[in-house]
Tab-separated table of C-alpha atoms in Angstrom:
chain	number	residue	atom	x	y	z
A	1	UNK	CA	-0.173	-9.833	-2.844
A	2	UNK	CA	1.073	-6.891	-4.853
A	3	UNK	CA	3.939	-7.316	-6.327
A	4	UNK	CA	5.214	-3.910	-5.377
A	5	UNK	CA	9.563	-4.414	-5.040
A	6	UNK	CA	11.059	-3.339	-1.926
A	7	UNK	CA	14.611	-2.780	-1.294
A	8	UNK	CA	16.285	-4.176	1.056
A	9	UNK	CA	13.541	-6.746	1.827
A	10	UNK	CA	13.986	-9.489	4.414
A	11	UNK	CA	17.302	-7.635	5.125
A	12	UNK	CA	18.212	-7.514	8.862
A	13	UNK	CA	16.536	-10.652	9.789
A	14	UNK	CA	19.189	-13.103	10.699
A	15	UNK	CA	19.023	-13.091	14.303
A	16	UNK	CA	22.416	-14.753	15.407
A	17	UNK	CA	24.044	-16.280	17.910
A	18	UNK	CA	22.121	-19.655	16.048
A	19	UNK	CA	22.270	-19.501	12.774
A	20	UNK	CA	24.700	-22.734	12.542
A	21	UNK	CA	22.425	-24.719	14.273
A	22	UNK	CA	19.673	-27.036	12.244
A	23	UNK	CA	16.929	-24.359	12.878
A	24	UNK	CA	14.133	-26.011	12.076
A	25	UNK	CA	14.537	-28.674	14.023
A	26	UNK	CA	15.697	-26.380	17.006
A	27	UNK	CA	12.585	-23.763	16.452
A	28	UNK	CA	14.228	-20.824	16.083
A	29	UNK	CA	12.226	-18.418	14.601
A	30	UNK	CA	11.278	-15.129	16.544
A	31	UNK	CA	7.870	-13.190	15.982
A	32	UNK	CA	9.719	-11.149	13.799
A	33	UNK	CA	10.519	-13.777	11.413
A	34	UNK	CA	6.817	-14.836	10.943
A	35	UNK	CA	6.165	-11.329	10.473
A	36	UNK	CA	8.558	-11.020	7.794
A	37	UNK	CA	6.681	-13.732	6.018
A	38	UNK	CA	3.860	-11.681	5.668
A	39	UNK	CA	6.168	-9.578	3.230
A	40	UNK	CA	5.168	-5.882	5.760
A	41	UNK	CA	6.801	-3.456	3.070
A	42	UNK	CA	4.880	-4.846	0.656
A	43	UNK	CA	1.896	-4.766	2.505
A	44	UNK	CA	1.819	-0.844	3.269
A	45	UNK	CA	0.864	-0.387	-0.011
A	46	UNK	CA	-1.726	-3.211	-0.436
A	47	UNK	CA	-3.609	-1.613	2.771
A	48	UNK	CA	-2.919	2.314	1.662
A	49	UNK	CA	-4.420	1.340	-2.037
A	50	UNK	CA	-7.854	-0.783	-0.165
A	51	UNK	CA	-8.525	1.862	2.154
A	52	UNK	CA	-8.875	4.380	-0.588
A	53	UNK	CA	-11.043	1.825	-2.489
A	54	UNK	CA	-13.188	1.630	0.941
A	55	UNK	CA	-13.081	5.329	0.844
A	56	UNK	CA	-13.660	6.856	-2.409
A	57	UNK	CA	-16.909	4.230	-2.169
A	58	UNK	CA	-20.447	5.520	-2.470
A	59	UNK	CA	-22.199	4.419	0.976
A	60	UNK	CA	-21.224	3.671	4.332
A	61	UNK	CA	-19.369	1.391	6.331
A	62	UNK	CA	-19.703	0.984	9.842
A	63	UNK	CA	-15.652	2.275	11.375
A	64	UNK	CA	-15.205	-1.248	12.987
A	65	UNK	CA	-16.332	-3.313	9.731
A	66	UNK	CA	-14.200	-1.131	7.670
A	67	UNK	CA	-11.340	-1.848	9.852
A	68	UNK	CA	-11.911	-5.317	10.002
A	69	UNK	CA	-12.360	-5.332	6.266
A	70	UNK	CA	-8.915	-3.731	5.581
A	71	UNK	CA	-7.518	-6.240	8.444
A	72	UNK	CA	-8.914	-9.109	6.157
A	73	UNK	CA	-6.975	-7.319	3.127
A	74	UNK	CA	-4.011	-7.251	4.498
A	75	UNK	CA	-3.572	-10.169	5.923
A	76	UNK	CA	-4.882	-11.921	2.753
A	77	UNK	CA	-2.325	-10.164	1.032
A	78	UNK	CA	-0.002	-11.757	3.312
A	79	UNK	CA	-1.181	-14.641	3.585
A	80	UNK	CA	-0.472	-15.034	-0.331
A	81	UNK	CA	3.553	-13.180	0.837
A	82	UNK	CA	3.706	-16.240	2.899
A	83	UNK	CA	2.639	-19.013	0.424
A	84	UNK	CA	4.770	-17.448	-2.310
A	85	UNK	CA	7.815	-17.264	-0.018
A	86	UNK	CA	7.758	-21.057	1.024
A	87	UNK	CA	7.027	-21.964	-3.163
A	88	UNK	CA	10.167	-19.266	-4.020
A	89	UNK	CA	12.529	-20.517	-1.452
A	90	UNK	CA	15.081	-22.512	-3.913
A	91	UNK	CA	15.296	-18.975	-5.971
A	92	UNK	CA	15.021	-16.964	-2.582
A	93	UNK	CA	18.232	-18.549	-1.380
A	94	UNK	CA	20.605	-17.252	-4.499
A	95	UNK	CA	18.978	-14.070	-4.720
A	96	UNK	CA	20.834	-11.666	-2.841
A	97	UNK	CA	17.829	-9.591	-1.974
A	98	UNK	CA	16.028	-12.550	-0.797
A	99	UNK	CA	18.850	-14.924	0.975
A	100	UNK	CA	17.850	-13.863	4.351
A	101	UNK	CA	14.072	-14.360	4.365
A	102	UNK	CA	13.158	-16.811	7.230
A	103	UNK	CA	12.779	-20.118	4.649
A	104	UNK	CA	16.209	-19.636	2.741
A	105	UNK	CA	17.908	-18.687	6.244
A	106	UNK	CA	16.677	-21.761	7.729
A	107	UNK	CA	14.992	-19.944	10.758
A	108	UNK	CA	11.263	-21.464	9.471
A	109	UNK	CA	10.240	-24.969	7.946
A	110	UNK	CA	9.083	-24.610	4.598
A	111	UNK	CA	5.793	-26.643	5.548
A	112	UNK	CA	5.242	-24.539	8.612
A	113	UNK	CA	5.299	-21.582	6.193
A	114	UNK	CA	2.873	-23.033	3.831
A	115	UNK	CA	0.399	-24.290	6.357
A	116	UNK	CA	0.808	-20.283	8.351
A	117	UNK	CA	-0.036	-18.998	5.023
A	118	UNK	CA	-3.180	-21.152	4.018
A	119	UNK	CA	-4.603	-20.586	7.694
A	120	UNK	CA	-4.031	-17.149	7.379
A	121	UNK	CA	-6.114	-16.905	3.713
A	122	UNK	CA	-8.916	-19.178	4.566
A	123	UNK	CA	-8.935	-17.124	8.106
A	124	UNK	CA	-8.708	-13.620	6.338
A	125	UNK	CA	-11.249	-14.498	3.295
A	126	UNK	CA	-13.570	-16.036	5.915
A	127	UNK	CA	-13.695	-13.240	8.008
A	128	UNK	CA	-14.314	-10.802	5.029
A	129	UNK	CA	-17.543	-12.528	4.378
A	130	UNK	CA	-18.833	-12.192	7.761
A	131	UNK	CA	-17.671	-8.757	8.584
A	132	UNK	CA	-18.521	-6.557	5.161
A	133	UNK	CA	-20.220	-9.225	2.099
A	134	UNK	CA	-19.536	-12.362	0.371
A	135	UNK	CA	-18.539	-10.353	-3.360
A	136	UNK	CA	-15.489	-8.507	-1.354
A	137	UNK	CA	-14.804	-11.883	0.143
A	138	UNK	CA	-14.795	-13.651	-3.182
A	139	UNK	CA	-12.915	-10.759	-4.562
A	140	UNK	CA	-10.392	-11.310	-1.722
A	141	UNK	CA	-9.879	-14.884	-2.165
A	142	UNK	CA	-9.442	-14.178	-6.385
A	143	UNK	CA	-6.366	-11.967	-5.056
A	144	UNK	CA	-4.943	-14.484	-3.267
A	145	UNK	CA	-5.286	-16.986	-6.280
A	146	UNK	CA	-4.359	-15.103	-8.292
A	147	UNK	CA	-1.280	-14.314	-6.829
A	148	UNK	CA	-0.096	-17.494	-5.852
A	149	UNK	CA	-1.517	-19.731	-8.632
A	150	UNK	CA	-1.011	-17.423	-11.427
A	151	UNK	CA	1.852	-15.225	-10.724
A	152	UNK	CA	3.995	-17.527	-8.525
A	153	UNK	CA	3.536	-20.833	-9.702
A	154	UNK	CA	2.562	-20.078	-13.661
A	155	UNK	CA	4.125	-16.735	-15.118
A	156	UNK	CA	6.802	-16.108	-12.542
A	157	UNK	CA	9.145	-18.492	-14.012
A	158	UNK	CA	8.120	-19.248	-17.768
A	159	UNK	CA	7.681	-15.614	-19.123
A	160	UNK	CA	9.483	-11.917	-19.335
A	161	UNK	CA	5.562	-10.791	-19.203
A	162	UNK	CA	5.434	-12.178	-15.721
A	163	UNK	CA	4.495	-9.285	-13.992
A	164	UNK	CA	2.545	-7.342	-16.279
A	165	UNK	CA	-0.003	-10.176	-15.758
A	166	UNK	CA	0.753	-11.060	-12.484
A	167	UNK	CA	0.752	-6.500	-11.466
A	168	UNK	CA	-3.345	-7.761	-11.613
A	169	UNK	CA	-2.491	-9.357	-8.210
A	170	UNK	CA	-1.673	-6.283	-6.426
A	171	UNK	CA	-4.455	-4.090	-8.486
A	172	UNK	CA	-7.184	-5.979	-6.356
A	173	UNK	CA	-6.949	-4.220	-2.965
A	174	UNK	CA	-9.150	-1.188	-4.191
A	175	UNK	CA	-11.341	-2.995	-5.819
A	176	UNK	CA	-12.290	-5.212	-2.811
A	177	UNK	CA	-12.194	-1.842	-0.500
A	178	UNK	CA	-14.863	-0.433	-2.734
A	179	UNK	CA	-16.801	-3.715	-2.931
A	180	UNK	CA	-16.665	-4.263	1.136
A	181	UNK	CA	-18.537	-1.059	1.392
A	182	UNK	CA	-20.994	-1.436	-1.836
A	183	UNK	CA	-21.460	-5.292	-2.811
A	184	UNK	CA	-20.647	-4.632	-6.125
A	185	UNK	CA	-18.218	-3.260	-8.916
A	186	UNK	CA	-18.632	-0.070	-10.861
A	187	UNK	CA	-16.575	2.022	-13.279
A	188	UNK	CA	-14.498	3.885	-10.950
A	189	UNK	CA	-12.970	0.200	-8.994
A	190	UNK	CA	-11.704	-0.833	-12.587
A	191	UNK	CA	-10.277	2.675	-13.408
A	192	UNK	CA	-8.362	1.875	-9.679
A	193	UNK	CA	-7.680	-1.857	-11.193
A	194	UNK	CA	-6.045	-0.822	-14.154
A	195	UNK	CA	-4.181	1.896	-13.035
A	196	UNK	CA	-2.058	-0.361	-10.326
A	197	UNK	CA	-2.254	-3.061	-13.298
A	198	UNK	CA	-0.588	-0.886	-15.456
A	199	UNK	CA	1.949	1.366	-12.888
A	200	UNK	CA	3.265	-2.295	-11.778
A	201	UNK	CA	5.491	-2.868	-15.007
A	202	UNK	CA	7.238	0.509	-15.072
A	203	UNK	CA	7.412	0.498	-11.198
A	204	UNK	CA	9.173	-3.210	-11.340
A	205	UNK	CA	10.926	-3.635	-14.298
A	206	UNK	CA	12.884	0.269	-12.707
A	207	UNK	CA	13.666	-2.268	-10.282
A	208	UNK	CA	15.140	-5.145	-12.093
A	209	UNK	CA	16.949	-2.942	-14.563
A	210	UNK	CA	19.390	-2.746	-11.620
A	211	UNK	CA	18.765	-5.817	-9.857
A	212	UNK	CA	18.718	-8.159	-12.519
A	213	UNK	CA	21.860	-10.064	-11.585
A	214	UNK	CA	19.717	-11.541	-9.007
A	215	UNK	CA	17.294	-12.850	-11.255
A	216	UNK	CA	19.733	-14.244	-13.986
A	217	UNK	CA	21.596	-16.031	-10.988
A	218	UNK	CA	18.001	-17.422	-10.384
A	219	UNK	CA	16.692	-17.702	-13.621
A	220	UNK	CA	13.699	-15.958	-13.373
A	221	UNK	CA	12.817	-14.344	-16.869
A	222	UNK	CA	12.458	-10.557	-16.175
A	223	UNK	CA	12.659	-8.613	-18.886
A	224	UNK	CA	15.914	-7.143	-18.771
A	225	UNK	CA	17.211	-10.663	-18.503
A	226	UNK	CA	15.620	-11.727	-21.118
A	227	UNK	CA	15.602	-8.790	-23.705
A	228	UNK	CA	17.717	-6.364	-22.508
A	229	UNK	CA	18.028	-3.382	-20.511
A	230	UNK	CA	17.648	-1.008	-23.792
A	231	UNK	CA	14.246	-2.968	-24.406
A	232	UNK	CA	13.557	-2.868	-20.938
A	233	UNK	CA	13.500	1.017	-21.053
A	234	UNK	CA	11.331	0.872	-23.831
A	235	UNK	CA	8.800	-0.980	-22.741
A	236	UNK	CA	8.549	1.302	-18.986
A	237	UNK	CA	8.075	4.637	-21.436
A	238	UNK	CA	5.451	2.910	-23.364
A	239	UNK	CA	3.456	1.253	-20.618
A	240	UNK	CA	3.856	4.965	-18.415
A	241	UNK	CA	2.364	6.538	-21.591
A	242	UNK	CA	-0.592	4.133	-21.093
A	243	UNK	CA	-0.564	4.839	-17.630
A	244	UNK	CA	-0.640	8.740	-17.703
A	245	UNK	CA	-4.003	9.031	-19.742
A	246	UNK	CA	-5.296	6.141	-18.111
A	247	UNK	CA	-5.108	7.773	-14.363
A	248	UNK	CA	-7.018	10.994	-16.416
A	249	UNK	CA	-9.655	8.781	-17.115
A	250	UNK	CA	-11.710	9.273	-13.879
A	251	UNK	CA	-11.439	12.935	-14.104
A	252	UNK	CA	-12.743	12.853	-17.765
A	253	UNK	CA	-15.375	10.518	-16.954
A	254	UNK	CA	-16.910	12.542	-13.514
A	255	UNK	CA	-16.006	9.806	-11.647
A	256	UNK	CA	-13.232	12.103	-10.314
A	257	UNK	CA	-13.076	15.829	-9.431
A	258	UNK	CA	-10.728	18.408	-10.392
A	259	UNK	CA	-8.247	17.808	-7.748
A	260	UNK	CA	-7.641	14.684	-8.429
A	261	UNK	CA	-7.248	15.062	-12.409
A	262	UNK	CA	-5.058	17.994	-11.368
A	263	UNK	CA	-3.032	16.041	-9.366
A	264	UNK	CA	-3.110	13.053	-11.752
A	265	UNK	CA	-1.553	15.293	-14.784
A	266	UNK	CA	1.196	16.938	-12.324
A	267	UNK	CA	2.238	13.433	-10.917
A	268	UNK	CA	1.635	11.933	-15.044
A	269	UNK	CA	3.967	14.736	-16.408
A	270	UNK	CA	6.284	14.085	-13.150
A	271	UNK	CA	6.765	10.220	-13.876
A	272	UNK	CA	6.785	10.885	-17.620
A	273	UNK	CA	9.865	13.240	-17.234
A	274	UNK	CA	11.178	10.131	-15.099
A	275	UNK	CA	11.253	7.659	-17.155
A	276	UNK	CA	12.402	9.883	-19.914
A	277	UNK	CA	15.710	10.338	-18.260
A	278	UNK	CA	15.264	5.868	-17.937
A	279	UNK	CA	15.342	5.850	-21.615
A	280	UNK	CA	17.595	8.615	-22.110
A	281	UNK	CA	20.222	7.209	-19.580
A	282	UNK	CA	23.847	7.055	-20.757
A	283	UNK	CA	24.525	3.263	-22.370
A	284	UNK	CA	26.801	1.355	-23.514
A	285	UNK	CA	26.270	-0.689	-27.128
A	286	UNK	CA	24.570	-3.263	-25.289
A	287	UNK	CA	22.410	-1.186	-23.427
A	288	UNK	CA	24.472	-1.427	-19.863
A	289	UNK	CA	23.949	1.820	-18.360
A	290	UNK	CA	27.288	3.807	-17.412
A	291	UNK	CA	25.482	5.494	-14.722
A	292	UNK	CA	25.182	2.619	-12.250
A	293	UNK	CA	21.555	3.311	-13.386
A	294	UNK	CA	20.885	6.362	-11.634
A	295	UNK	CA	17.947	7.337	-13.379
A	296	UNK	CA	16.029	3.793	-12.915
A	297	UNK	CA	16.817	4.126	-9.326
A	298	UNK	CA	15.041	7.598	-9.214
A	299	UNK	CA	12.136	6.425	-11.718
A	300	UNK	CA	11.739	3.418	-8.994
A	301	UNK	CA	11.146	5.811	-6.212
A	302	UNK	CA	9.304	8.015	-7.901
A	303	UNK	CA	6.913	4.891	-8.720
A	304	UNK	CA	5.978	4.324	-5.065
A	305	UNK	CA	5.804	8.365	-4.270
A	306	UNK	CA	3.285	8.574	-7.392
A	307	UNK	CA	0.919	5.579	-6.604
A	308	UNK	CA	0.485	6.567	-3.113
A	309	UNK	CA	0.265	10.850	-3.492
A	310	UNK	CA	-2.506	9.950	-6.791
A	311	UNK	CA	-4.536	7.390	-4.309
A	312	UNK	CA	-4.287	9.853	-1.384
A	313	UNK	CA	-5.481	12.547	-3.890
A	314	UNK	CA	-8.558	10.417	-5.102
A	315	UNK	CA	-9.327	9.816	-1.352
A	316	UNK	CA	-9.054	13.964	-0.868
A	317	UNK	CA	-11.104	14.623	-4.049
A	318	UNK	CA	-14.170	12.532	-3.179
A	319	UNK	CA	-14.044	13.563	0.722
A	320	UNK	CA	-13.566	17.685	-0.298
A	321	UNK	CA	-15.991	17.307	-3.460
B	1	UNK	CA	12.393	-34.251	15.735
B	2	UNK	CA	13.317	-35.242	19.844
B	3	UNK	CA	15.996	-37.379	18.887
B	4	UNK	CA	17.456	-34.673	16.534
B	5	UNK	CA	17.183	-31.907	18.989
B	6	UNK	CA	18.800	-34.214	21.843
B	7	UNK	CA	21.951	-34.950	19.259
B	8	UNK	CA	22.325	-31.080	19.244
B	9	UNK	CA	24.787	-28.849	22.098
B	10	UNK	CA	23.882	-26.205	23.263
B	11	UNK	CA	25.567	-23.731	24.906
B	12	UNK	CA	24.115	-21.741	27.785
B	13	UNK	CA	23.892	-18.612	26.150
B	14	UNK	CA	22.177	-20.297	22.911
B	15	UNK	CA	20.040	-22.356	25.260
B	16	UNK	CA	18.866	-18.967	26.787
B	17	UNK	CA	18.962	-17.252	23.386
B	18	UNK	CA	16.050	-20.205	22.420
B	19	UNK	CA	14.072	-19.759	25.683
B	20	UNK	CA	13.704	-15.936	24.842
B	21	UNK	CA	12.166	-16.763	21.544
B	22	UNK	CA	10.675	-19.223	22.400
B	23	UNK	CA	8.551	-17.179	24.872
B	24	UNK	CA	8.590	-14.177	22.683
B	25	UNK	CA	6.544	-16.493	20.071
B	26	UNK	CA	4.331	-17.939	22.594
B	27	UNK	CA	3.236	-13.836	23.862
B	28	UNK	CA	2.647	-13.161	19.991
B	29	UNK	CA	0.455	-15.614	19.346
B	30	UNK	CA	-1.508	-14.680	22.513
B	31	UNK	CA	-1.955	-11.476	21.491
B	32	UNK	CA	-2.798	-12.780	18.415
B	33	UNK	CA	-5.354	-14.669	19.407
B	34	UNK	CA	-6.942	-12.074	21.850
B	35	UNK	CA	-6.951	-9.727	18.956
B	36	UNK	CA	-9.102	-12.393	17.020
B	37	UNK	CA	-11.567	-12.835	19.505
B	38	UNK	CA	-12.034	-8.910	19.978
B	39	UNK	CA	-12.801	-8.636	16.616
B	40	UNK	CA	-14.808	-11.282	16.372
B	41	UNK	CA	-16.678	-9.307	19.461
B	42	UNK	CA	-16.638	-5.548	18.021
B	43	UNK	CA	-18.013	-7.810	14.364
B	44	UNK	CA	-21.098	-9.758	16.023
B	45	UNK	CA	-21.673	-6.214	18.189
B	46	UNK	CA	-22.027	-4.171	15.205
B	47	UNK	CA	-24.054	-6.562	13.111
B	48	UNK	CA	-26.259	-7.271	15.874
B	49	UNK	CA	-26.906	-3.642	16.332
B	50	UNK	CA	-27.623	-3.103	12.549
B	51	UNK	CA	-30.333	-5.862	12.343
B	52	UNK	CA	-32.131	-4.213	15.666
C-alpha cells in the first residue's frame, strides 16, 4: 500500500533450474513467489506505522482483535502490492529493480496475480469489519483504492507529482489502527496522516535521484526524470521543512508528550541536516551529482530510520505518559 | 493448458524440481487456510464473550 521504496526488492527470487520453461503454463511458482507479491519489505512498515495508530488510541482493544485488525492491514496492504504488481508488469520487466518480481519473471500468470490480490482485499476488508468496526473497514478498503485506482492506474504514469498524492496511500495504516480501536477519527490520526503523507516525497524522490535510469527506461515521470535532479533536491528540502514542524504539531497541540516532541525535533534537525548535504551535494552543470549520490543514498536511509524511531517514540510517549 | 504442458520435456531433475513446489504450494495454502479458520475461531470467541 505504502509506497515506501525498498532496495533490492524482488531481488533473489528467480528460482532456477526452470526459468526457460513457459512457467505459467508449467506452474512454477513457489510460496515464496506469492509471498513476494505481497511486496513484504514494504509491508514492515505499513504494519509498524498501524500498530502505533492501534496503540497511541484512546480505549481498548481486545489482544486477539487487535491482532486480527493489524492482520487485516497488512494483508490489505498487500493485497493492493499484488494488484499493482500484475497492472505494473510491462514497466516491471525493464526496470532493473523490478525485472525479477514473479509477473515479469514469468514464474506467475498475470490473471492469477490479479484475482490473488482482489481475494485477498475483499478477504482482508471483510474481515476488518467483523473483527474491530465497519469505519476501520471502510478506511481499509479507501487504502486499497486508493492505492491501486489512484496511484497505480491514474498518477503513476501521467505526473512527476505522482507520489506526493499517491504517499496518501501509505499514510492510511495509522489512521485505520486508531479507528479499529475507537470507531472514529480525531486530531491526532490526521497529524499521523500527514506526517507519512508528507515524509513519502523526500523519502522517495532520495530514492529515484539515484535510481532514475530505471524509470526513464520505463517512462514513468518521477521527478528527477522529469525536472531534474537539481529540482529534485529542491523540492525534498522544501517538503522536509514542511515535514519537521509538522511532526511538532502533536507535541504543541497536547496530543503528544514531551518525549515524543523531544524526539520529533532531534530526528527533524537529524533529517534536516540530511537533506542539506542532498542539496548541497557536489554537481555537475546539469545537476548530475559527482558523488555517485552519496548523500541521497544516506538521506534515503535516514528516511526509513526516522519514520519508524518518531512512530516508536509516539507509541513510548502515550504508554510512559 | 494440458496440451501445452504435454508439448513440454522435462527432465528428471526439473520434473522433481516441479513436484517440490508443487507440494511446497499445496502445504502453504493449508496452513493458510488453517490460520483463517483459527482466526475466524479466536474472532467469534472474543465477540461472543464481549456480548455475555
Amino acid at each position: 500500500m505504502s509506497e515506501i521504496a525498498v532496495l533490492g526488492e524482488g531481488r533473489g527470487e528467480a528460482q532456477s533450474p526452470l526459468p526457460a520453461l513457459s512457467a505459467p503454463e508449467l506452474d512454477i511458482s513457489s510460496p515464496a513467489d506469492w509471498l513476494a507479491l505481497l511486496k513484504p519489505r514494504v509491508m514492515t512498515l505499513v504494519v509498524f506505522t498501524g500498530w502505533i495508530g492501534l496503540l497511541v488510541a484512546p480505549g481498548h482493544l481486545h489482544p486477539v482483535l487487535a491482532v486480527a485488525a493489524i492482520l487485516c492491514i497488512a494483508v490489505g496492504a498487500g493485497a493492493a502490492g499484488a494488484i499493482n504488481m500484475w497492472y505494473d508488469r510491462d514497466i516491471d520487466a525493464v526496470m532493473r529493480r523490478t525485472r525479477n518480481r514473479p509477473i515479469p519473471a514469468g514464474r506467475i500468470a498475470p490473471g492469477e496475480a490479479l484475482g490473488f490480490g482482489i481475494t485477498l482485499a475483499v478477504a482482508s476488508v471483510l474481515v476488518m469489519g467483523l473483527a474491530t468496526n465497519v469505519a476501520a473497514a471502510a478506511a481499509l478498503a479507501v487504502s486499497i483504492g486508493f492505492y491501486v485506482f489512484v496511484y497505480t492506474m491514474w498518477l503513476k504514469r501521467r505526473t512527476p507529482q505522482n507520489i506526493v498524492i499517491g504517499g496518501a496511500a501509505g499514510a492510511f495504516p495509522p489512521v485505520i489502527g486508531w479507528m479499529a480501536v475507537t470507531g472514529n477519527l480525531g486530531l491526532m490520526p490526521v497529524l499521523m496522516f500527514a506526517i507519512v503523507f508528507f515524509w513519502t516525497p523526500p523519502h522517495f524522490w532520495s530514492l529515484s535521484l539515484w535510481a532514475h535510469g530505471d524509470y526513464q527506461r520505463a517512462g514513468v515521470p518521477m521527478l528527477p526524470v522529469v525536472s531534474g535532479a537539481r529540482e529534485t533536491r529542491r523540492q525534498i528540502v522544501l517538503y522536509t521543512l514542511l515535514l519537521v514542524p509538522l511532526t511538532l504539531l502533536p507535541w504543541a497541540l497536547h496530543t503528544a508528550g514531551a518525549i515524543y516532541g523531544l524526539s520529533a525535533l532531534a530526528l527533524g534537525l537529524g533529517f534536516l541536516a540530511s537533506v542539506w548535504r542532498v542539496a548541497r551535494d557536489r554537481q555537475d552543470a546539469r545537476g548530475v551529482s559527482l558523488t555517485n549520490d552519496a548523500p541521497a543514498r544516506a538521506a534515503f536511509k535516514y528516511s526509513i530510520l526516522y519514520l519508524f524511531v518518531l512512530f516508536a517514540a509516539m507509541a513510548v510517549d502515550r504508554l510512559v505518559g | 493448458m494440458q496440451g501445452q504442458r504435454d508439448a513440454v520435456s522435462l527432465s528428471r531433475t526439473e520434473s522433481d524440481a516441479l513436484g517440490r513446489r508443487r507440494r511446497g504450494r499445496n502445504w502453504a495454502l493449508l496452513a493458510a487456510l488453517l490460520a483463517f479458520s483459527a482466526l475466524f475461531y479466536a474472532i467469534a470467541i472474543v465477540k461472543l464473550s464481549n456480548h455475555q
